CSV table of C-alpha atoms in Angstrom, one decimal:
chain,number,residue,atom,x,y,z
U,262,MET,CA,-4.0,21.8,7.2
U,263,LYS,CA,-4.0,18.5,9.0
U,264,TYR,CA,-6.4,18.1,11.9
U,265,SER,CA,-5.7,15.3,14.6
U,266,ILE,CA,-8.7,12.9,15.1
U,267,GLN,CA,-7.5,12.5,18.7
U,268,LYS,CA,-7.8,16.3,19.3
U,269,LYS,CA,-11.2,16.2,17.5
U,270,VAL,CA,-12.6,13.4,19.6
U,271,ALA,CA,-11.1,14.8,23.0
U,272,PHE,CA,-12.3,18.4,22.3
U,273,THR,CA,-15.7,17.1,21.4
U,274,PHE,CA,-16.1,15.1,24.5
U,275,ILE,CA,-14.6,17.8,26.7
U,276,PHE,CA,-16.8,20.6,25.0
U,277,THR,CA,-19.9,18.5,25.5
U,278,MET,CA,-19.1,17.8,29.2
U,279,PHE,CA,-18.3,21.5,29.7
U,280,MET,CA,-21.5,22.5,28.1
U,281,VAL,CA,-23.5,20.1,30.3
U,282,LEU,CA,-21.8,21.3,33.4
U,283,CYS,CA,-22.5,25.0,32.4
U,284,ALA,CA,-26.1,24.1,31.7
U,285,MET,CA,-26.4,22.4,35.1
U,286,GLY,CA,-24.7,25.2,36.8
U,287,LEU,CA,-27.0,27.9,35.2
U,288,PHE,CA,-30.1,25.7,36.1
U,289,GLU,CA,-28.8,25.5,39.8
U,290,PHE,CA,-27.9,29.2,39.8
U,291,PHE,CA,-31.3,30.3,38.6
U,292,PHE,CA,-33.6,27.6,40.1
U,293,ILE,CA,-31.9,26.4,43.3
U,294,ASP,CA,-33.7,28.8,45.6
U,295,ASP,CA,-37.0,27.6,44.3
U,296,VAL,CA,-36.0,24.0,44.5
U,297,TYR,CA,-34.8,24.4,48.2
U,298,GLN,CA,-37.8,26.4,48.9
U,299,TYR,CA,-40.1,23.7,47.6
U,300,HIS,CA,-38.2,21.2,49.5
U,301,GLN,CA,-38.6,23.3,52.7
U,302,GLU,CA,-42.2,23.6,52.1
U,303,LYS,CA,-42.5,19.9,52.0
U,304,LEU,CA,-40.8,19.7,55.3
U,305,LEU,CA,-43.3,22.1,56.9
U,306,LYS,CA,-46.2,20.1,55.5
U,307,GLN,CA,-44.7,16.8,56.7
U,308,SER,CA,-44.3,18.2,60.2
U,309,TRP,CA,-48.0,19.3,60.1
U,310,ASN,CA,-49.0,15.8,59.0
U,311,MET,CA,-46.9,14.2,61.7
U,312,ILE,CA,-48.3,16.3,64.5
U,313,ASN,CA,-51.9,16.2,63.3
U,314,SER,CA,-52.0,12.5,62.5
U,315,SER,CA,-54.5,10.0,64.0
U,316,THR,CA,-51.9,8.5,66.2
U,317,GLY,CA,-50.6,11.9,66.9
U,318,ASP,CA,-47.2,13.0,67.9
U,319,LEU,CA,-48.9,15.4,70.3
U,320,ARG,CA,-49.8,13.8,73.6
U,321,GLU,CA,-51.6,14.9,76.7
U,322,LYS,CA,-50.1,13.8,80.0
U,323,SER,CA,-52.0,12.8,83.0
U,324,ASP,CA,-51.2,16.1,84.7
U,325,GLY,CA,-52.9,17.9,81.8
U,326,THR,CA,-49.6,19.1,80.1
U,327,PHE,CA,-48.7,18.1,76.5
U,328,SER,CA,-45.6,16.6,74.9
U,329,VAL,CA,-44.4,15.5,71.4
U,330,SER,CA,-42.7,12.3,70.5
U,331,ASP,CA,-39.0,11.9,70.2
U,332,THR,CA,-39.4,11.1,66.5
U,333,PHE,CA,-41.0,14.4,65.9
U,334,GLU,CA,-38.4,16.3,67.9
U,335,ARG,CA,-35.6,14.7,66.0
U,336,PHE,CA,-37.3,15.5,62.7
U,337,CYS,CA,-37.6,19.3,63.7
U,338,SER,CA,-34.1,19.4,65.0
U,339,ALA,CA,-32.6,17.7,62.0
U,340,ASN,CA,-34.3,20.2,59.6
U,341,SER,CA,-34.0,23.3,61.8
U,342,LEU,CA,-37.7,23.6,62.3
U,343,VAL,CA,-39.0,25.8,65.0
U,344,PHE,CA,-42.5,25.0,66.1
U,345,SER,CA,-45.0,25.8,68.9
U,346,VAL,CA,-48.4,24.3,69.9
U,347,THR,CA,-50.9,26.6,71.7
U,348,ASP,CA,-54.3,26.2,73.1
U,349,GLU,CA,-57.3,28.0,71.8
U,350,ASN,CA,-56.3,31.0,73.9
U,351,LEU,CA,-52.9,31.0,72.0
U,352,THR,CA,-51.1,30.1,75.1
U,353,SER,CA,-48.0,27.9,74.3
U,354,ILE,CA,-48.3,24.4,75.6
U,355,VAL,CA,-45.4,22.7,73.6
U,356,THR,CA,-42.6,24.3,71.7
U,357,ASN,CA,-38.8,23.9,70.9
U,358,ALA,CA,-38.4,27.6,70.6
U,359,GLU,CA,-36.3,29.5,73.2
U,360,ASP,CA,-39.2,31.8,74.0
U,361,GLY,CA,-42.6,30.2,73.4
U,362,ARG,CA,-44.4,33.6,73.9
U,363,THR,CA,-42.6,34.9,70.8
U,364,MET,CA,-44.0,32.0,68.8
U,365,ALA,CA,-47.5,32.6,70.3
U,366,GLY,CA,-47.3,36.2,69.4
U,367,ARG,CA,-46.4,35.4,65.7
U,368,LEU,CA,-49.4,32.9,65.7
U,369,PHE,CA,-51.6,35.6,67.2
U,370,GLY,CA,-50.6,38.1,64.4
U,371,ASN,CA,-51.3,35.6,61.7
U,372,VAL,CA,-54.7,34.6,63.0
U,373,LEU,CA,-55.8,38.1,63.4
U,374,GLY,CA,-54.4,39.1,60.0
U,375,MET,CA,-52.0,41.6,61.4
U,376,GLU,CA,-49.2,40.5,59.2
U,377,ASP,CA,-51.0,40.4,55.8
U,378,ASP,CA,-49.1,43.4,54.5
U,379,ASN,CA,-45.8,41.5,55.0
U,380,THR,CA,-47.1,38.0,54.0
U,381,GLU,CA,-47.0,36.1,50.6
U,382,VAL,CA,-49.6,33.3,50.7
U,383,LEU,CA,-48.0,30.1,49.1
U,384,GLU,CA,-50.7,27.7,49.9
U,385,GLN,CA,-54.1,27.9,51.8
U,386,ASN,CA,-56.6,25.3,52.6
U,387,ASP,CA,-59.1,24.2,55.2
U,388,GLU,CA,-56.4,22.9,57.5
U,389,PHE,CA,-53.4,25.3,57.4
U,390,ASN,CA,-51.8,28.2,55.7
U,391,LEU,CA,-48.4,28.2,54.2
U,392,ILE,CA,-46.9,31.7,53.8
U,393,ARG,CA,-43.7,33.5,53.2
U,394,ILE,CA,-43.5,36.4,55.7
U,395,GLU,CA,-41.0,39.1,56.5
U,396,ASP,CA,-40.4,39.7,60.2
U,397,ARG,CA,-41.0,43.4,60.7
U,398,PHE,CA,-38.6,43.6,63.7
U,399,THR,CA,-35.6,41.6,62.2
U,400,GLY,CA,-36.3,42.1,58.5
U,401,LEU,CA,-35.7,38.4,57.8
U,402,ASP,CA,-37.8,36.2,55.7
U,403,TYR,CA,-39.5,33.0,57.0
U,404,LEU,CA,-41.5,30.1,55.6
U,405,GLU,CA,-44.3,29.6,58.1
U,406,LEU,CA,-47.1,27.1,58.3
U,407,TRP,CA,-50.0,27.6,60.8
U,408,GLY,CA,-53.4,26.1,61.3
U,409,ILE,CA,-55.9,24.5,63.8
U,410,LEU,CA,-55.1,20.9,64.7
U,411,ASN,CA,-57.8,18.2,64.8
U,412,ASN,CA,-57.9,18.6,68.7
U,413,GLY,CA,-58.6,22.3,68.4
U,414,ASN,CA,-55.0,23.6,69.3
U,415,TYR,CA,-53.1,25.9,67.2
U,416,TYR,CA,-49.9,24.7,65.5
U,417,ILE,CA,-47.1,27.1,64.0
U,418,VAL,CA,-43.8,26.1,62.5
U,419,TYR,CA,-41.3,28.2,60.6
U,420,LEU,CA,-38.0,28.1,58.9
U,421,PRO,CA,-35.7,31.0,58.0
U,422,VAL,CA,-35.5,31.7,54.3
U,423,GLU,CA,-31.9,33.0,54.7
U,424,GLY,CA,-30.8,29.6,55.7
U,425,ILE,CA,-32.3,28.1,52.5
U,426,SER,CA,-30.4,30.7,50.4
U,427,GLU,CA,-27.1,30.1,52.1
U,428,ALA,CA,-27.5,26.3,51.8
U,429,ALA,CA,-28.2,26.8,48.1
U,430,MET,CA,-25.2,29.0,47.7
U,431,VAL,CA,-23.0,26.5,49.5
U,432,SER,CA,-24.4,23.7,47.3
U,433,PHE,CA,-23.8,25.8,44.1
U,434,ARG,CA,-20.2,26.4,45.1
U,435,PHE,CA,-19.6,22.9,46.0
U,436,TYR,CA,-21.1,21.8,42.8
U,437,MET,CA,-18.8,24.2,40.8
U,438,TYR,CA,-15.7,23.0,42.5
U,439,ILE,CA,-16.5,19.4,42.0
U,440,GLY,CA,-17.6,20.2,38.4
U,441,ILE,CA,-14.3,21.9,37.5
U,442,LEU,CA,-12.3,18.9,39.1
U,443,ALA,CA,-14.6,16.6,37.2
U,444,VAL,CA,-13.8,18.5,33.9
U,445,LEU,CA,-10.0,18.4,34.6
U,446,ILE,CA,-9.9,14.7,35.5
U,447,GLY,CA,-12.4,14.0,32.6
U,448,THR,CA,-10.2,15.8,30.2
U,449,MET,CA,-7.1,13.7,31.0
U,450,ILE,CA,-9.1,10.5,30.9
U,451,ILE,CA,-10.7,11.4,27.6
U,452,TRP,CA,-7.4,12.4,26.2
U,453,PHE,CA,-5.9,9.1,27.1
U,454,LEU,CA,-9.0,7.2,25.8
U,455,ALA,CA,-9.1,9.2,22.6
U,456,GLY,CA,-5.5,8.3,22.1
U,457,ARG,CA,-6.3,4.6,22.5
U,458,ILE,CA,-9.2,4.8,20.1
U,459,VAL,CA,-7.3,6.8,17.5
U,460,ARG,CA,-4.0,4.8,17.5
U,461,PRO,CA,-5.4,2.1,15.2
U,462,VAL,CA,-6.7,4.9,12.8
U,463,LYS,CA,-3.2,6.4,12.8
U,464,GLN,CA,-1.7,3.0,12.1
U,465,LEU,CA,-4.1,2.5,9.2
U,466,THR,CA,-3.4,6.1,8.0
U,467,GLU,CA,0.4,5.3,7.9
U,468,GLN,CA,-0.2,2.0,6.2
U,469,SER,CA,-2.4,3.6,3.5
U,470,LYS,CA,0.3,6.2,2.9
U,471,ARG,CA,3.0,3.5,2.4
U,472,MET,CA,0.6,1.6,0.2
U,473,ALA,CA,0.1,4.6,-1.9
U,474,GLU,CA,3.9,4.7,-2.4
U,475,LEU,CA,3.8,1.0,-3.4
U,476,ASP,CA,5.6,-0.1,-0.1
U,477,PHE,CA,3.8,-3.3,0.9
U,478,ASN,CA,6.0,-4.0,4.0
U,479,ALA,CA,3.5,-2.4,6.4
U,480,HIS,CA,0.8,-4.6,8.1
U,481,TYR,CA,-1.9,-3.8,10.4
U,482,ASP,CA,-1.3,-5.8,13.6
U,483,GLY,CA,-4.2,-4.8,15.8
U,484,SER,CA,-6.4,-7.4,17.5
U,485,GLU,CA,-9.6,-5.3,17.9
U,486,LEU,CA,-12.8,-7.0,17.3
U,487,ASP,CA,-14.7,-3.8,16.4
U,488,GLU,CA,-15.2,-2.1,13.0
U,489,ILE,CA,-11.6,-0.6,13.1
U,490,GLY,CA,-10.1,-4.0,13.5
U,491,GLU,CA,-12.2,-5.3,10.7
U,492,LEU,CA,-11.1,-2.4,8.6
U,493,GLY,CA,-7.3,-3.2,9.4
U,494,ARG,CA,-7.7,-6.8,8.4
U,495,ASN,CA,-9.4,-5.8,5.2
U,496,PHE,CA,-6.5,-3.4,4.6
U,497,ASN,CA,-4.0,-6.3,5.1
U,498,THR,CA,-6.0,-8.4,2.5
U,499,MET,CA,-6.2,-5.6,0.1
U,500,GLU,CA,-2.5,-4.9,0.5
U,501,SER,CA,-1.6,-8.6,-0.3
U,502,LYS,CA,-3.9,-8.6,-3.3
U,503,LEU,CA,-2.5,-5.2,-4.5
U,504,GLU,CA,1.0,-6.4,-4.1
U,505,LYS,CA,0.3,-9.5,-6.2
U,506,ALA,CA,-1.6,-7.3,-8.8
U,507,VAL,CA,1.5,-4.9,-9.0
U,508,GLY,CA,3.9,-7.8,-9.3
U,509,GLU,CA,1.7,-9.3,-12.2
U,510,LEU,CA,1.5,-5.9,-13.7
U,511,LYS,CA,5.3,-5.4,-13.5
U,512,SER,CA,5.8,-8.7,-15.1
U,513,ALA,CA,3.4,-8.0,-17.9
U,514,ASN,CA,5.0,-4.8,-18.3
U,515,ALA,CA,8.5,-6.3,-18.5
U,516,LYS,CA,7.2,-8.8,-21.0
U,517,LEU,CA,5.6,-6.0,-23.0
U,518,GLU,CA,8.8,-4.1,-23.0
U,519,LYS,CA,10.7,-7.1,-24.0
U,520,ASP,CA,8.2,-7.8,-26.8
U,521,ILE,CA,8.5,-4.2,-28.0
U,522,ALA,CA,12.2,-4.3,-28.0
U,523,GLU,CA,12.2,-7.6,-29.9
U,524,LYS,CA,9.7,-6.1,-32.4
U,525,THR,CA,11.8,-2.9,-32.8
U,526,GLN,CA,14.9,-5.1,-33.2
U,527,THR,CA,13.0,-7.4,-35.7
U,528,ASP,CA,12.0,-4.3,-37.8
U,529,GLU,CA,15.5,-2.9,-37.8
U,530,MET,CA,16.7,-6.3,-38.8
U,531,ARG,CA,14.3,-6.6,-41.5
U,532,LYS,CA,15.1,-3.2,-42.7
U,533,GLU,CA,18.7,-3.9,-42.6
U,534,PHE,CA,18.2,-7.4,-44.2
U,535,LEU,CA,16.4,-5.7,-47.1
U,536,ALA,CA,19.0,-3.1,-47.6
U,537,ASN,CA,21.7,-5.7,-47.5
U,538,VAL,CA,20.0,-8.1,-50.0
U,539,SER,CA,19.3,-5.2,-52.2
U,540,HIS,CA,22.9,-4.1,-52.1
U,541,GLU,CA,24.2,-7.5,-52.6
U,542,LEU,CA,22.0,-8.3,-55.6
U,543,LYS,CA,22.4,-4.9,-57.1
U,544,THR,CA,25.9,-5.4,-58.4
U,545,PRO,CA,25.4,-9.0,-60.0
U,546,ILE,CA,22.1,-7.9,-61.6
U,547,ALA,CA,23.8,-4.8,-63.0
U,548,LEU,CA,26.5,-7.1,-64.4
U,549,ILE,CA,24.2,-9.7,-65.8
U,550,GLN,CA,22.0,-6.9,-67.4
U,551,GLY,CA,25.0,-5.1,-68.8
U,552,TYR,CA,26.8,-8.1,-70.4
U,553,ALA,CA,23.4,-9.5,-71.6
U,554,GLU,CA,22.7,-6.2,-73.4
U,555,GLY,CA,26.2,-6.2,-74.8
U,556,LEU,CA,25.7,-9.6,-76.3
U,557,LYS,CA,22.3,-8.5,-77.7
U,558,ASP,CA,23.8,-5.5,-79.3
U,559,ASN,CA,26.9,-7.4,-80.6
U,560,VAL,CA,29.3,-5.0,-78.8
U,561,ASN,CA,32.1,-7.5,-79.7
U,562,ASP,CA,31.6,-9.9,-82.5
U,563,ASP,CA,34.7,-12.2,-81.8
U,564,PRO,CA,33.9,-15.4,-80.1
U,565,ASP,CA,36.4,-14.8,-77.2
U,566,SER,CA,34.5,-11.7,-76.1
U,567,ARG,CA,31.2,-13.4,-76.4
U,568,ASN,CA,32.5,-16.2,-74.4
U,569,PHE,CA,33.9,-13.8,-71.8
U,570,TYR,CA,30.5,-12.0,-71.5
U,571,CYS,CA,28.8,-15.4,-71.0
U,572,ASP,CA,31.3,-16.5,-68.3
U,573,VAL,CA,30.6,-13.2,-66.4
U,574,ILE,CA,26.8,-13.7,-66.7
U,575,ILE,CA,27.2,-17.4,-65.4
U,576,ASP,CA,29.6,-16.4,-62.7
U,577,GLU,CA,27.3,-13.6,-61.3
U,578,SER,CA,24.2,-16.0,-61.6
U,579,LYS,CA,26.1,-18.6,-59.6
U,580,LYS,CA,26.9,-15.9,-56.9
U,581,MET,CA,23.3,-14.9,-56.8
U,582,ASN,CA,22.1,-18.5,-56.6
U,583,THR,CA,24.6,-19.3,-53.8
U,584,MET,CA,23.5,-16.1,-51.8
U,585,VAL,CA,19.8,-17.0,-52.2
U,586,ARG,CA,20.4,-20.5,-51.2
U,587,GLN,CA,22.3,-19.4,-48.2
U,588,LEU,CA,19.6,-17.0,-47.3
U,589,LEU,CA,17.0,-19.7,-47.4
U,590,THR,CA,19.2,-22.0,-45.3
U,591,LEU,CA,19.7,-19.2,-42.7
U,592,ASN,CA,16.1,-18.3,-42.6
U,593,GLN,CA,15.1,-22.0,-42.0
U,594,LEU,CA,17.6,-22.2,-39.2
U,595,GLU,CA,16.7,-19.0,-37.5
U,596,ASN,CA,12.9,-19.8,-37.7
U,597,GLY,CA,13.4,-23.4,-36.5
U,598,ASN,CA,12.1,-24.9,-39.7
U,599,GLU,CA,15.2,-26.9,-40.3
U,600,THR,CA,15.0,-30.3,-38.4
U,601,ILE,CA,18.1,-31.5,-36.8
U,602,GLN,CA,19.0,-35.2,-37.2
U,603,MET,CA,21.1,-36.0,-34.3
U,604,ASN,CA,23.5,-38.9,-35.1
U,605,ARG,CA,26.9,-40.1,-33.9
U,606,PHE,CA,29.3,-39.7,-36.7
U,607,ASP,CA,33.1,-39.7,-37.4
U,608,LEU,CA,34.2,-36.0,-37.2
U,609,THR,CA,37.7,-36.9,-38.5
U,610,GLU,CA,36.3,-38.6,-41.6
U,611,LEU,CA,33.9,-35.7,-42.2
U,612,ILE,CA,36.8,-33.1,-42.1
U,613,SER,CA,38.9,-35.2,-44.5
U,614,GLY,CA,36.0,-35.4,-46.9
U,615,VAL,CA,35.5,-31.6,-47.0
U,616,ILE,CA,39.2,-31.2,-47.6
U,617,ALA,CA,39.1,-33.6,-50.5
U,618,SER,CA,36.0,-31.9,-52.0
U,619,LEU,CA,37.7,-28.5,-51.8
U,620,LYS,CA,40.9,-29.8,-53.5
U,621,VAL,CA,40.5,-27.7,-56.5
U,622,MET,CA,40.1,-24.4,-54.4
U,623,ILE,CA,43.0,-25.4,-52.3
U,624,GLU,CA,45.2,-25.7,-55.2
U,625,GLU,CA,44.0,-22.4,-56.7
U,626,SER,CA,44.6,-20.6,-53.5
U,627,GLY,CA,48.2,-22.0,-53.2
U,628,ALA,CA,47.6,-22.6,-49.5
U,629,LYS,CA,49.0,-25.6,-47.5
U,630,VAL,CA,46.2,-27.3,-45.6
U,631,ILE,CA,47.4,-29.3,-42.6
U,632,PHE,CA,45.2,-32.0,-41.0
U,633,HIS,CA,47.3,-34.7,-39.3
U,634,GLN,CA,44.7,-36.2,-37.1
U,635,GLU,CA,45.6,-39.7,-36.1
U,636,ASP,CA,42.9,-40.1,-33.6
U,637,ARG,CA,39.3,-40.7,-34.7
U,638,TYR,CA,36.7,-38.4,-33.0
U,639,PHE,CA,33.1,-39.6,-32.9
U,640,VAL,CA,30.7,-36.7,-32.0
U,641,TRP,CA,26.9,-36.0,-31.8
U,642,GLY,CA,25.2,-33.7,-34.3
U,643,ASP,CA,23.6,-33.3,-37.7
U,644,GLU,CA,26.3,-34.5,-40.0
U,645,PHE,CA,25.0,-32.5,-42.9
U,646,MET,CA,24.9,-29.2,-41.0
U,647,ILE,CA,28.3,-29.8,-39.4
U,648,GLU,CA,29.7,-30.4,-42.9
U,649,GLU,CA,28.3,-27.0,-43.8
U,650,VAL,CA,30.1,-25.5,-40.8
U,651,VAL,CA,33.4,-27.1,-41.7
U,652,THR,CA,33.0,-26.1,-45.4
U,653,ASN,CA,32.3,-22.4,-44.4
U,654,TYR,CA,35.3,-22.3,-42.0
U,655,LEU,CA,37.7,-23.9,-44.6
U,656,THR,CA,36.6,-21.8,-47.6
U,657,ASN,CA,36.7,-18.6,-45.4
U,658,ALA,CA,40.3,-19.6,-44.3
U,659,LEU,CA,41.4,-20.2,-47.9
U,660,HIS,CA,40.0,-16.8,-49.0
U,661,HIS,CA,41.9,-15.0,-46.3
U,662,CYS,CA,45.1,-17.0,-46.1
U,663,GLU,CA,48.2,-14.9,-46.5
U,664,GLY,CA,51.7,-14.8,-45.3
U,665,ASP,CA,52.9,-18.4,-44.9
U,666,HIS,CA,49.7,-19.5,-46.7
U,667,VAL,CA,49.0,-22.2,-44.1
U,668,VAL,CA,45.6,-23.5,-43.0
U,669,GLU,CA,45.8,-25.9,-40.1
U,670,ILE,CA,42.8,-27.9,-38.8
U,671,THR,CA,42.9,-29.5,-35.3
U,672,CYS,CA,40.5,-31.4,-33.0
U,673,ARG,CA,40.8,-31.8,-29.2
U,674,ASP,CA,38.6,-33.7,-26.8
U,675,GLU,CA,38.3,-32.3,-23.2
U,676,ASN,CA,35.8,-33.8,-20.8
U,677,GLY,CA,33.5,-35.1,-23.5
U,678,ILE,CA,33.6,-31.8,-25.5
U,679,VAL,CA,35.4,-31.9,-28.9
U,680,THR,CA,36.7,-28.5,-30.0
U,681,THR,CA,37.5,-28.2,-33.7
U,682,THR,CA,39.8,-25.3,-34.7
U,683,VAL,CA,40.6,-24.0,-38.4
U,684,PHE,CA,43.6,-21.7,-38.4
U,685,ASN,CA,44.7,-19.6,-41.3
U,686,SER,CA,47.9,-17.5,-41.5
U,687,GLY,CA,47.5,-13.9,-42.4
U,688,ASN,CA,46.3,-10.5,-41.0
U,689,PRO,CA,44.1,-10.7,-37.7
U,690,ILE,CA,40.5,-9.4,-37.8
U,691,PRO,CA,40.3,-5.8,-36.5
U,692,ALA,CA,39.3,-5.7,-32.8
U,693,ASP,CA,36.2,-3.5,-33.6
U,694,SER,CA,35.1,-6.1,-36.2
U,695,ILE,CA,35.5,-9.5,-34.4
U,696,ASP,CA,32.2,-9.4,-32.6
U,697,HIS,CA,30.4,-8.4,-35.8
U,698,ILE,CA,31.6,-11.0,-38.3
U,699,TRP,CA,28.7,-13.3,-37.2
U,700,ASP,CA,26.1,-10.7,-38.4
U,701,LYS,CA,24.3,-11.1,-41.6
U,702,PHE,CA,26.1,-9.4,-44.7
U,703,TYR,CA,28.9,-8.1,-42.4
U,704,LYS,CA,32.2,-8.0,-44.3
U,705,VAL,CA,35.5,-6.8,-42.9
U,706,ASP,CA,36.9,-6.1,-46.4
U,707,ARG,CA,34.0,-5.7,-49.0
U,708,ALA,CA,36.4,-5.4,-51.8
U,709,ARG,CA,38.1,-8.6,-51.1
U,710,SER,CA,34.8,-10.4,-50.4
U,711,ARG,CA,33.4,-9.1,-53.7
U,712,ALA,CA,36.5,-10.7,-55.5
U,713,TYR,CA,35.9,-14.1,-54.3
U,714,GLY,CA,32.1,-13.9,-54.3
U,715,GLY,CA,31.6,-13.7,-50.5
U,716,SER,CA,28.1,-12.5,-49.3
U,717,GLY,CA,28.7,-12.2,-45.6
U,718,ILE,CA,26.3,-14.9,-44.8
U,719,GLY,CA,28.4,-17.9,-44.3
U,720,LEU,CA,29.5,-17.2,-40.7
U,721,SER,CA,25.8,-16.3,-39.8
U,722,ILE,CA,24.9,-19.7,-41.0
U,723,VAL,CA,27.6,-21.3,-38.7
U,724,ARG,CA,26.3,-19.3,-35.7
U,725,ALA,CA,22.7,-20.5,-36.4
U,726,ILE,CA,23.8,-24.1,-36.8
U,727,MET,CA,25.7,-24.1,-33.6
U,728,ASP,CA,22.8,-22.4,-31.8
U,729,ARG,CA,20.5,-25.1,-33.0
U,730,HIS,CA,23.0,-27.7,-31.6
U,731,GLN,CA,23.2,-25.8,-28.3
U,732,GLN,CA,27.0,-25.6,-28.8
U,733,LYS,CA,29.4,-22.8,-29.0
U,734,CYS,CA,31.5,-21.2,-31.8
U,735,GLY,CA,33.9,-18.3,-32.0
U,736,ALA,CA,37.0,-16.7,-33.4
U,737,ARG,CA,40.4,-15.8,-32.0
U,738,ASN,CA,43.1,-13.6,-33.2
U,739,TYR,CA,46.7,-14.5,-33.3
U,740,GLU,CA,49.8,-12.5,-34.3
U,741,ASN,CA,50.2,-14.6,-37.5
U,742,GLY,CA,46.5,-15.2,-38.2
U,743,VAL,CA,43.0,-16.1,-37.2
U,744,ALA,CA,41.5,-19.2,-35.7
U,745,PHE,CA,37.7,-20.2,-36.0
U,746,TRP,CA,36.4,-22.9,-33.7
U,747,PHE,CA,33.2,-24.8,-32.8
U,748,THR,CA,32.4,-27.5,-30.2
U,749,LEU,CA,30.4,-30.8,-30.3
U,750,GLU,CA,29.7,-33.4,-27.6
U,751,SER,CA,31.5,-36.7,-27.8
U,752,LYS,CA,29.3,-38.3,-25.2
U,753,SER,CA,25.5,-39.0,-25.5
U,754,GLY,CA,24.8,-36.7,-22.6
U,755,LEU,CA,22.0,-39.0,-21.4
């Protein structure tokens, strides 16, 4: 279950404010009377000090009457104090009461102890008595202070307790109304402020969620200078570093996958290579072994048979030697151990030389080789390797030449690229095989390849040579035959 931080913060502040308000309300409810009474007691004592001071607010006039100062009168009026000053005979001489005789009577009862059963003494000393008294006629409680002034006169002042209680209750109700209003307004303010405080936290929460899903497009854009702002900036730094680390990890993972794929492919190629080599060597080894054993056992004594056996052994040995030599050449080319000597040479002269060297094979195949090249093409490449390519193409064409028994060699220069094509009439290469003829040991017709000693390595050597030259080679089918081609640069390329 998800809990909102904004609600937690707001409710915490609201609850704290409410509890403080309740505590203050309970304190006022239970102690406000005592507080007000203490305050009123101080007022009574203050009036005593004012009227009994050395300067004295009680003054005797020239006619023998007495009066109080305006300050004292205003003080008593403002605090609802009713007072009376009497002479030693308890006759009222100065009062603000409507009936001075009533005040004198109250003082008379206190002096003579007639009200002791209705009186609670709050404070008593040599100067005055501070009491709480219940009026036996009205049933009301009063706070009274009475005593003998320095001039020998009596002084009494009182304050109704009911007024204190009413003032306390009014104050309590006013406090409760103000408190409830303060809670409501404070709730709205706290909710708004909590939202402002929590907003950056929500943004950081969303940012961390997107980061957990490897989405690094979220950034904290707050400008706070507090701990949350610092946390947001640290989040942005962490996001950048994490994005970089994930990118590096993906690159390393892609490289690892590529290495694993290459290793798997290499292992498969190695297994296939071993299987093909074993298969290709099995037949000539078996023939050599069989015919050698026949010679040893004198299966046929006549010279012609022995010569035939020897010819088979020599022929199979030559095939094995050719295949091993081709494998070594291919291995050196694929591993980059064969150094390319780039030179500018006459391609036309090279092709003519290859045709001349294969004159015997051409005659035996009965094919007609056409190479009417009047122009001379000078190209860049390793002349020895290109001679190997032309030889492979031409011998392959002679072995597969059928129909019109025509082999045609052409050269064409386009924009500094010379394309050499060797075409032979006959059957096209099957569509499902034309992309595989460059693979090692691949043979379209194994029986026919075996007849002329083909090992399926020649075209792989051609592809490896052209790759080392960073040039192209390929094969195209026609209705009446197949054409193999390769390209070389005729310009220096510098």
